[in-house]
Short mmCIF file of C-alpha atoms and ligand atoms in Angstrom, two decimals:
data_model
loop_
_atom_site.label_atom_id
_atom_site.label_comp_id
_atom_site.label_asym_id
_atom_site.label_seq_id
_atom_site.Cartn_x
_atom_site.Cartn_y
_atom_site.Cartn_z
CA MET Q 25 122.94 66.82 35.72
CA SER Q 26 120.95 67.68 32.66
CA LYS Q 27 122.10 70.77 30.74
CA LYS Q 28 118.63 71.61 29.53
CA THR Q 29 117.41 72.31 33.09
CA GLN Q 30 120.54 74.18 34.23
CA TRP Q 31 118.57 77.43 34.00
CA ILE Q 32 116.11 76.15 36.60
CA ARG Q 33 118.92 75.37 39.06
CA ASP Q 34 120.35 78.86 38.41
CA GLU Q 35 116.99 80.51 39.02
CA LEU Q 36 116.39 78.51 42.23
CA ASP Q 37 119.88 79.44 43.50
CA SER Q 38 119.21 83.07 42.71
CA LEU Q 39 115.91 82.97 44.65
CA ARG Q 40 117.72 81.43 47.64
CA GLN Q 41 120.48 84.06 47.50
CA GLN Q 42 117.94 86.91 47.44
CA GLY Q 43 116.00 85.41 50.34
CA LEU Q 44 112.99 85.01 48.02
CA PHE Q 45 112.78 81.20 48.01
CA THR Q 46 109.49 80.10 49.52
CA ASN Q 47 109.93 77.42 52.16
CA ILE Q 48 106.59 75.70 52.40
CA ARG Q 49 105.59 74.54 55.85
CA THR Q 50 103.70 71.27 56.27
CA ILE Q 51 100.63 71.29 58.51
CA GLU Q 52 100.22 68.10 60.55
CA SER Q 53 96.80 68.86 62.08
CA PRO Q 54 93.38 70.06 60.91
CA GLN Q 55 92.98 73.77 60.22
CA GLY Q 56 91.98 75.85 63.22
CA ALA Q 57 93.21 78.54 65.59
CA TRP Q 58 96.10 76.26 66.48
CA LEU Q 59 98.11 74.02 64.17
CA THR Q 60 100.74 71.34 64.57
CA ILE Q 61 103.82 72.10 62.51
CA ASP Q 62 107.11 70.20 62.87
CA GLY Q 63 105.53 68.46 65.85
CA ARG Q 64 104.93 71.78 67.66
CA ARG Q 65 101.63 73.45 68.51
CA VAL Q 66 101.58 76.98 67.05
CA LEU Q 67 99.00 79.76 66.95
CA ASN Q 68 97.68 80.08 63.39
CA PHE Q 69 97.53 83.59 61.96
CA CYS Q 70 97.95 82.51 58.33
CA ALA Q 71 94.85 80.76 57.07
CA ASN Q 72 91.92 82.19 55.11
CA ASN Q 73 89.67 79.98 57.21
CA TYR Q 74 87.82 83.14 58.30
CA LEU Q 75 84.86 81.46 59.95
CA GLY Q 76 86.67 78.39 61.23
CA LEU Q 77 84.61 76.10 58.97
CA ALA Q 78 87.51 74.07 57.54
CA ASN Q 79 87.20 71.54 60.36
CA HIS Q 80 83.61 72.24 61.46
CA PRO Q 81 81.66 69.13 62.56
CA ALA Q 82 78.66 70.04 60.38
CA LEU Q 83 80.81 70.24 57.24
CA ARG Q 84 82.69 67.07 58.10
CA SER Q 85 79.55 65.06 58.61
CA ALA Q 86 77.89 66.47 55.46
CA ALA Q 87 80.96 65.41 53.45
CA LYS Q 88 80.93 61.90 54.95
CA ASP Q 89 77.19 61.41 54.39
CA ALA Q 90 77.48 62.58 50.79
CA ILE Q 91 80.33 60.14 50.15
CA ASP Q 92 78.12 57.31 51.42
CA GLN Q 93 75.33 58.39 49.10
CA TYR Q 94 77.17 59.60 45.97
CA GLY Q 95 80.78 58.41 46.17
CA VAL Q 96 83.74 60.71 45.86
CA GLY Q 97 84.55 61.83 42.34
CA PRO Q 98 82.32 63.58 39.81
CA GLY Q 99 83.63 61.33 37.02
CA ALA Q 100 83.59 63.95 34.28
CA VAL Q 101 83.50 67.60 33.35
CA ARG Q 102 80.24 69.34 34.14
CA THR Q 103 79.00 69.42 30.53
CA ILE Q 104 79.45 65.70 29.85
CA ALA Q 105 78.49 63.60 32.87
CA GLY Q 106 79.85 65.56 35.86
CA THR Q 107 76.79 67.58 36.85
CA MET Q 108 75.26 65.90 39.88
CA SER Q 109 72.13 66.98 41.71
CA LEU Q 110 74.41 68.20 44.51
CA HIS Q 111 76.08 70.73 42.16
CA ILE Q 112 72.70 72.11 41.13
CA GLN Q 113 71.57 72.33 44.76
CA LEU Q 114 74.72 74.21 45.70
CA GLU Q 115 74.32 76.66 42.83
CA GLU Q 116 70.68 77.33 43.70
CA ARG Q 117 71.51 77.80 47.38
CA LEU Q 118 74.42 80.14 46.60
CA ALA Q 119 72.26 82.24 44.26
CA ALA Q 120 69.59 82.57 46.96
CA PHE Q 121 72.19 83.36 49.64
CA LYS Q 122 73.73 86.10 47.53
CA GLY Q 123 70.41 87.45 46.26
CA VAL Q 124 71.15 86.99 42.55
CA GLU Q 125 69.30 85.31 39.68
CA ALA Q 126 71.79 82.47 39.24
CA ALA Q 127 75.16 81.06 40.25
CA ILE Q 128 77.64 78.58 38.82
CA SER Q 129 80.34 76.66 40.68
CA PHE Q 130 83.92 76.00 39.62
CA GLN Q 131 86.80 73.91 40.96
CA SER Q 132 88.38 76.98 42.57
CA GLY Q 133 88.23 80.76 42.67
CA PHE Q 134 91.25 80.78 40.38
CA SER Q 135 89.43 78.76 37.73
CA ALA Q 136 86.30 80.91 38.17
CA ASN Q 137 88.36 83.91 37.07
CA LEU Q 138 89.99 81.99 34.22
CA ALA Q 139 86.52 80.95 33.05
CA THR Q 140 84.77 84.27 33.40
CA VAL Q 141 86.98 86.94 31.93
CA PRO Q 142 87.76 85.23 28.58
CA ALA Q 143 84.08 84.26 28.20
CA LEU Q 144 83.01 87.89 28.37
CA VAL Q 145 85.73 89.87 26.57
CA GLY Q 146 88.23 89.01 23.86
CA LYS Q 147 90.54 90.41 21.20
CA GLY Q 148 89.62 93.99 20.35
CA ASP Q 149 87.92 94.56 23.73
CA ILE Q 150 89.20 96.51 26.74
CA ILE Q 151 89.55 95.57 30.42
CA PHE Q 152 89.98 98.31 33.02
CA SER Q 153 91.73 96.58 35.91
CA ASP Q 154 92.79 97.77 39.39
CA GLU Q 155 96.60 97.71 39.47
CA LEU Q 156 96.57 95.46 42.57
CA ASN Q 157 94.10 92.87 41.29
CA HIS Q 158 94.76 89.24 42.21
CA ALA Q 159 96.97 87.04 40.02
CA SER Q 160 94.01 84.91 38.91
CA ILE Q 161 92.23 87.99 37.56
CA ILE Q 162 95.40 89.04 35.78
CA ASP Q 163 95.77 85.59 34.24
CA GLY Q 164 92.09 85.55 33.21
CA CYS Q 165 92.58 88.96 31.58
CA ARG Q 166 95.69 87.80 29.74
CA LEU Q 167 93.96 84.65 28.51
CA SER Q 168 91.11 86.73 27.12
CA ARG Q 169 93.50 88.60 24.76
CA ALA Q 170 91.59 91.83 25.47
CA GLU Q 171 93.72 94.93 26.01
CA ILE Q 172 94.36 95.48 29.73
CA VAL Q 173 94.34 99.07 30.97
CA ARG Q 174 95.36 99.42 34.62
CA TYR Q 175 94.08 102.15 36.91
CA ALA Q 176 95.56 103.30 40.22
CA HIS Q 177 94.58 101.16 43.18
CA CYS Q 178 91.05 101.84 44.51
CA ASP Q 179 91.02 105.19 42.70
CA PRO Q 180 87.77 105.96 40.82
CA ASP Q 181 89.21 109.28 39.58
CA ASP Q 182 92.06 107.45 37.94
CA LEU Q 183 89.63 104.90 36.49
CA ARG Q 184 87.74 107.81 34.94
CA ARG Q 185 91.03 109.25 33.64
CA VAL Q 186 92.14 106.02 31.91
CA ILE Q 187 88.67 105.50 30.46
CA GLY Q 188 88.87 109.02 29.03
CA GLU Q 189 92.21 108.20 27.40
CA THR Q 190 91.16 104.84 25.93
CA LYS Q 191 89.35 104.26 22.69
CA VAL Q 192 86.79 101.50 23.20
CA GLU Q 193 85.67 99.96 19.93
CA GLY Q 194 84.41 96.60 21.14
CA ARG Q 195 83.20 95.59 24.59
CA ALA Q 196 84.63 96.91 27.84
CA MET Q 197 84.68 95.57 31.38
CA ILE Q 198 85.83 97.02 34.70
CA ILE Q 199 87.32 94.46 37.13
CA SER Q 200 88.31 94.87 40.75
CA ASP Q 201 89.04 92.70 43.74
CA GLY Q 202 86.44 93.33 46.45
CA VAL Q 203 88.76 93.00 49.45
CA PHE Q 204 92.46 93.27 48.61
CA SER Q 205 94.06 90.43 50.51
CA MET Q 206 97.50 91.92 51.06
CA ASP Q 207 96.24 95.15 52.67
CA GLY Q 208 92.72 94.26 53.79
CA ASP Q 209 91.27 97.35 52.12
CA VAL Q 210 87.91 97.35 50.33
CA ALA Q 211 87.27 98.51 46.74
CA PRO Q 212 85.13 101.69 46.46
CA LEU Q 213 82.47 99.71 44.62
CA PRO Q 214 79.65 102.30 44.71
CA GLU Q 215 81.87 104.85 42.91
CA ILE Q 216 83.15 102.23 40.47
CA TYR Q 217 79.56 101.17 39.78
CA GLU Q 218 78.57 104.77 38.94
CA ILE Q 219 81.35 104.87 36.34
CA ALA Q 220 80.41 101.47 34.89
CA LYS Q 221 76.80 102.64 34.64
CA GLU Q 222 77.70 105.95 33.00
CA PHE Q 223 79.74 104.24 30.26
CA ASP Q 224 77.56 101.11 30.11
CA TYR Q 225 80.54 98.82 30.71
CA LEU Q 226 80.36 95.39 32.35
CA LEU Q 227 81.37 95.42 36.03
CA MET Q 228 82.99 92.41 37.69
CA VAL Q 229 84.13 92.12 41.30
CA ASP Q 230 86.19 89.27 42.76
CA ASP Q 231 84.84 88.83 46.26
CA ALA Q 232 87.15 85.99 47.36
CA HIS Q 233 87.98 87.70 50.67
CA GLY Q 234 84.56 89.34 51.09
CA GLU Q 235 82.55 86.12 50.77
CA GLY Q 236 81.51 85.09 54.29
CA VAL Q 237 83.12 88.25 55.67
CA LEU Q 238 81.42 91.39 54.34
CA GLY Q 239 77.70 92.12 54.12
CA ARG Q 240 74.77 90.76 56.12
CA GLY Q 241 75.79 87.37 57.49
CA GLY Q 242 78.73 87.25 55.07
CA ARG Q 243 76.77 87.77 51.85
CA GLY Q 244 79.69 89.67 50.35
CA ILE Q 245 80.70 93.08 49.08
CA VAL Q 246 77.63 93.69 46.90
CA ASP Q 247 75.42 93.19 49.93
CA HIS Q 248 77.79 95.29 52.06
CA PHE Q 249 77.27 98.29 49.77
CA GLY Q 250 73.60 97.53 48.94
CA LEU Q 251 74.41 97.18 45.23
CA HIS Q 252 72.13 94.23 44.49
CA GLY Q 253 71.35 93.90 40.78
CA LYS Q 254 73.97 96.51 39.87
CA VAL Q 255 77.18 94.51 39.69
CA ASP Q 256 77.10 92.24 36.65
CA ILE Q 257 79.48 89.54 37.84
CA GLU Q 258 80.45 88.49 41.36
CA VAL Q 259 83.26 85.96 41.37
CA GLY Q 260 83.87 84.20 44.66
CA THR Q 261 85.62 81.33 46.31
CA LEU Q 262 84.49 78.48 48.52
CA SER Q 263 88.07 77.98 49.68
CA LYS Q 264 88.33 80.74 52.26
CA ALA Q 265 85.41 81.65 54.57
CA PHE Q 266 83.42 78.65 53.33
CA GLY Q 267 86.24 76.46 54.57
CA VAL Q 268 86.28 74.00 51.68
CA VAL Q 269 87.54 74.42 48.11
CA GLY Q 270 85.77 75.64 44.99
CA GLY Q 271 84.80 78.77 43.15
CA LEU Q 272 81.60 80.50 42.17
CA VAL Q 273 80.23 83.15 39.89
CA ALA Q 274 76.96 84.85 40.78
CA GLY Q 275 74.90 87.25 38.70
CA LYS Q 276 72.25 87.54 36.04
CA LYS Q 277 70.91 84.29 34.61
CA GLU Q 278 71.97 85.14 31.05
CA ILE Q 279 75.61 85.59 32.15
CA ILE Q 280 75.60 82.34 34.14
CA ASP Q 281 73.96 80.51 31.21
CA TRP Q 282 76.73 81.84 28.98
CA LEU Q 283 79.44 80.63 31.39
CA ARG Q 284 77.89 77.15 31.26
CA GLN Q 285 78.40 77.26 27.48
CA ARG Q 286 81.75 79.05 27.24
CA GLY Q 287 83.61 78.97 30.59
CA ARG Q 288 86.59 76.82 29.60
CA PRO Q 289 87.42 75.37 33.07
CA PHE Q 290 83.73 74.40 33.31
CA LEU Q 291 83.87 72.68 29.92
CA PHE Q 292 87.32 71.13 30.09
CA SER Q 293 88.13 70.35 33.74
CA SER Q 294 86.27 67.95 36.03
CA ALA Q 295 83.62 69.21 38.40
CA MET Q 296 83.97 69.90 42.14
CA THR Q 297 84.11 66.64 44.11
CA VAL Q 298 81.14 65.22 46.02
CA PRO Q 299 82.45 65.82 49.59
CA ASP Q 300 83.50 69.37 48.68
CA VAL Q 301 80.06 70.25 47.32
CA ALA Q 302 78.27 68.68 50.28
CA ALA Q 303 80.50 70.49 52.77
CA CYS Q 304 79.83 73.79 50.95
CA LEU Q 305 76.09 73.16 51.22
CA ALA Q 306 76.53 72.69 54.97
CA ALA Q 307 78.49 75.97 55.08
CA VAL Q 308 75.60 77.79 53.37
CA ASP Q 309 73.22 76.26 55.96
CA LEU Q 310 75.39 77.60 58.77
CA LEU Q 311 75.72 81.08 57.27
CA GLU Q 312 71.98 81.30 56.64
CA SER Q 313 71.11 80.16 60.14
CA SER Q 314 73.25 82.55 62.18
CA THR Q 315 75.47 85.62 61.91
CA GLU Q 316 77.41 84.67 65.04
CA LEU Q 317 80.59 83.47 63.30
CA VAL Q 318 80.80 86.55 61.09
CA GLU Q 319 80.35 88.79 64.14
CA ARG Q 320 83.05 86.93 66.07
CA LEU Q 321 85.43 87.25 63.11
CA TRP Q 322 84.97 91.03 63.03
CA SER Q 323 85.19 91.43 66.76
CA ASN Q 324 88.49 89.49 66.81
CA GLY Q 325 89.87 91.46 63.87
CA ASP Q 326 88.89 94.83 65.35
CA TYR Q 327 90.36 93.92 68.75
CA PHE Q 328 93.66 92.71 67.26
CA LYS Q 329 93.99 95.81 65.06
CA LYS Q 330 93.22 98.21 67.92
CA GLU Q 331 95.69 96.57 70.30
CA MET Q 332 98.46 96.39 67.67
CA GLY Q 333 97.95 100.09 66.88
CA ALA Q 334 98.09 100.94 70.60
CA MET Q 335 101.44 99.13 70.87
CA GLY Q 336 102.81 101.29 68.06
CA PHE Q 337 102.65 98.91 65.11
CA ASN Q 338 101.68 100.27 61.69
CA THR Q 339 98.68 98.24 60.45
CA GLY Q 340 98.39 99.98 57.09
CA ARG Q 341 95.04 100.73 55.50
CA THR Q 342 93.04 97.65 56.45
CA GLN Q 343 89.25 97.85 56.77
CA THR Q 344 88.70 94.13 57.40
CA PRO Q 345 89.90 91.32 59.72
CA ILE Q 346 93.04 90.99 57.54
CA VAL Q 347 95.71 92.92 59.46
CA PRO Q 348 99.05 93.67 57.78
CA ILE Q 349 101.89 94.74 60.04
CA MET Q 350 103.96 97.00 57.84
CA LEU Q 351 107.69 96.47 58.35
CA GLY Q 352 109.34 97.83 55.20
CA GLU Q 353 112.25 95.69 54.11
CA ALA Q 354 111.85 91.98 53.36
CA PRO Q 355 114.72 90.72 55.56
CA LEU Q 356 113.16 92.39 58.63
CA ALA Q 357 109.75 90.88 57.83
CA GLN Q 358 111.34 87.46 57.41
CA GLN Q 359 113.30 87.74 60.63
CA PHE Q 360 110.15 88.90 62.44
CA SER Q 361 108.15 85.94 61.11
CA ARG Q 362 110.94 83.50 62.05
CA ARG Q 363 111.11 84.85 65.61
CA LEU Q 364 107.31 84.70 65.94
CA PHE Q 365 107.41 81.07 64.86
CA GLU Q 366 110.13 80.26 67.39
CA GLU Q 367 107.84 81.82 70.00
CA GLY Q 368 104.89 79.67 68.83
CA VAL Q 369 103.06 82.06 66.45
CA PHE Q 370 102.70 81.23 62.76
CA ALA Q 371 102.32 84.47 60.77
CA MET Q 372 103.78 84.78 57.29
CA ALA Q 373 106.14 87.44 56.02
CA ILE Q 374 105.10 88.77 52.64
CA GLY Q 375 107.58 90.54 50.40
CA TYR Q 376 108.31 91.42 46.80
CA PRO Q 377 106.93 90.48 44.23
CA THR Q 378 103.67 89.74 46.11
CA VAL Q 379 103.78 93.31 47.50
CA PRO Q 380 105.87 96.26 46.21
CA GLN Q 381 109.58 96.61 47.13
CA GLY Q 382 110.02 98.27 50.52
CA LYS Q 383 106.48 97.33 51.61
CA ALA Q 384 107.21 93.96 53.20
CA ARG Q 385 104.93 92.99 56.02
CA ILE Q 386 103.65 90.27 58.28
CA ARG Q 387 100.05 89.49 57.44
CA VAL Q 388 97.76 88.36 60.23
CA MET Q 389 94.55 86.59 59.29
CA ASN Q 390 92.12 86.78 62.19
CA THR Q 391 89.33 84.21 62.27
CA ALA Q 392 86.20 83.30 64.20
CA ALA Q 393 88.03 80.18 65.40
CA HIS Q 394 90.32 82.29 67.62
CA THR Q 395 89.28 82.93 71.21
CA ARG Q 396 90.08 86.24 72.90
CA GLU Q 397 92.74 84.36 74.85
CA ASP Q 398 94.33 83.18 71.57
CA ILE Q 399 94.43 86.76 70.28
CA ASP Q 400 95.97 87.94 73.56
CA THR Q 401 98.64 85.25 73.23
CA GLY Q 402 99.38 86.50 69.72
CA LEU Q 403 99.49 90.14 70.85
CA ALA Q 404 101.92 89.37 73.68
CA THR Q 405 104.22 87.57 71.23
CA PHE Q 406 104.07 90.47 68.76
CA ARG Q 407 104.96 92.85 71.61
CA LYS Q 408 107.94 90.72 72.64
CA VAL Q 409 109.35 90.28 69.12
CA GLY Q 410 108.52 93.86 68.11
CA LYS Q 411 110.57 95.23 71.02
CA GLU Q 412 113.39 92.79 70.48
CA LEU Q 413 113.73 93.83 66.82
CA GLY Q 414 113.30 97.55 67.54
CA VAL Q 415 110.00 97.87 65.61
CA ILE Q 416 108.19 99.25 68.65
CA SER Q 417 109.62 100.84 71.77
C1 LIG B 513 91.11 87.78 45.11
C2 LIG B 513 91.30 86.31 44.93
N1 LIG B 513 90.71 85.72 43.89
C3 LIG B 513 90.83 84.40 43.69
C4 LIG B 513 91.57 83.62 44.53
C5 LIG B 513 91.70 82.16 44.23
O1 LIG B 513 90.81 81.43 45.02
P1 LIG B 513 90.99 79.85 45.16
O2 LIG B 513 91.98 79.63 46.25
O3 LIG B 513 89.63 79.36 45.48
O4 LIG B 513 91.49 79.36 43.85
C6 LIG B 513 92.18 84.17 45.63
C7 LIG B 513 92.98 83.31 46.54
O5 LIG B 513 94.03 83.58 47.00
C8 LIG B 513 92.05 85.56 45.84
O6 LIG B 513 92.65 86.14 46.89
#
């Protein structure tokens, strides 16, 4: 065995010994309320497929039709020969859906963050960042080479405090997740906006888990709080509620124009594929035509949360259909998740470093694809395993 990669084997062994090695399950069916894994049918509480669109007939047929008309691949990066009429249509439709001047699409939400932050701030500038912001925001901030000043999670007073203690000589930007995916809580955007306005700093929100979930018909966190025209940059993803894959940035035309010139993943990585873009267009059609899926998502999430609380589980501080079941230590969370799986329920344990030490949990992602009967099946299994492991009495 090669000596130069010995350190990798050591690190992998160490992860296994600490119980931190991620075993990745393989899904053998389409996404939906139920999945086939290892040949077994299991209830799916893990996917970000909030509205059940990942296998929706309208998206599937839009993708197939587009392939017949335009082929599969974009052939190039957007700025050379990869901008197809479908990309422009999607961007115009997303801008109209979100009520902003303009929008730009990316290959993923992750690359949207990597494009946006370094295009707007750089060396000598300051980023004020919620301490629990998503990894892709953190990486975008690091790439920008601006100084990163963290403030306490969802705490506008602390944001004010760190701003007071920081000398800003260049540009400054405040960045927060909209919905925090590990806890399901929502950023206090109106208060953060007031601070951004007072200091005249750029304000960016990453609405990956609010897109298709919060606001009228899933128009996102800005719509939820009625902050139209006040948040400079809304980053989003097409990979969760939209059911496909891709990223977006929505906002003022001048900012979007700038990202078309300076967003590095836009300039140096190929465009979204034809079937993805077409399926996203079909998702926008569905969201614009009815609020039914968004309502079902919330009704399922609220029901699950209420029933889990009534059984005695601690569901943390969630305000959305993401429901964490707080268990404390990682081995308990892992054992709980394993037992759920044996009983036919797929719900992931999440531990350090994704969440702080001692705050391990099972995270349940409710969706509009679940029926009330599915949720009841899940609840009964949680009750059984919770009692067996002494989490509830
Ligand atoms: C807050 C946040 N931003 C960005 C992303 C990345 O989105 P995508 O999966 O489209 O790259 C995620 C996905 O986990 C996320 O939770």
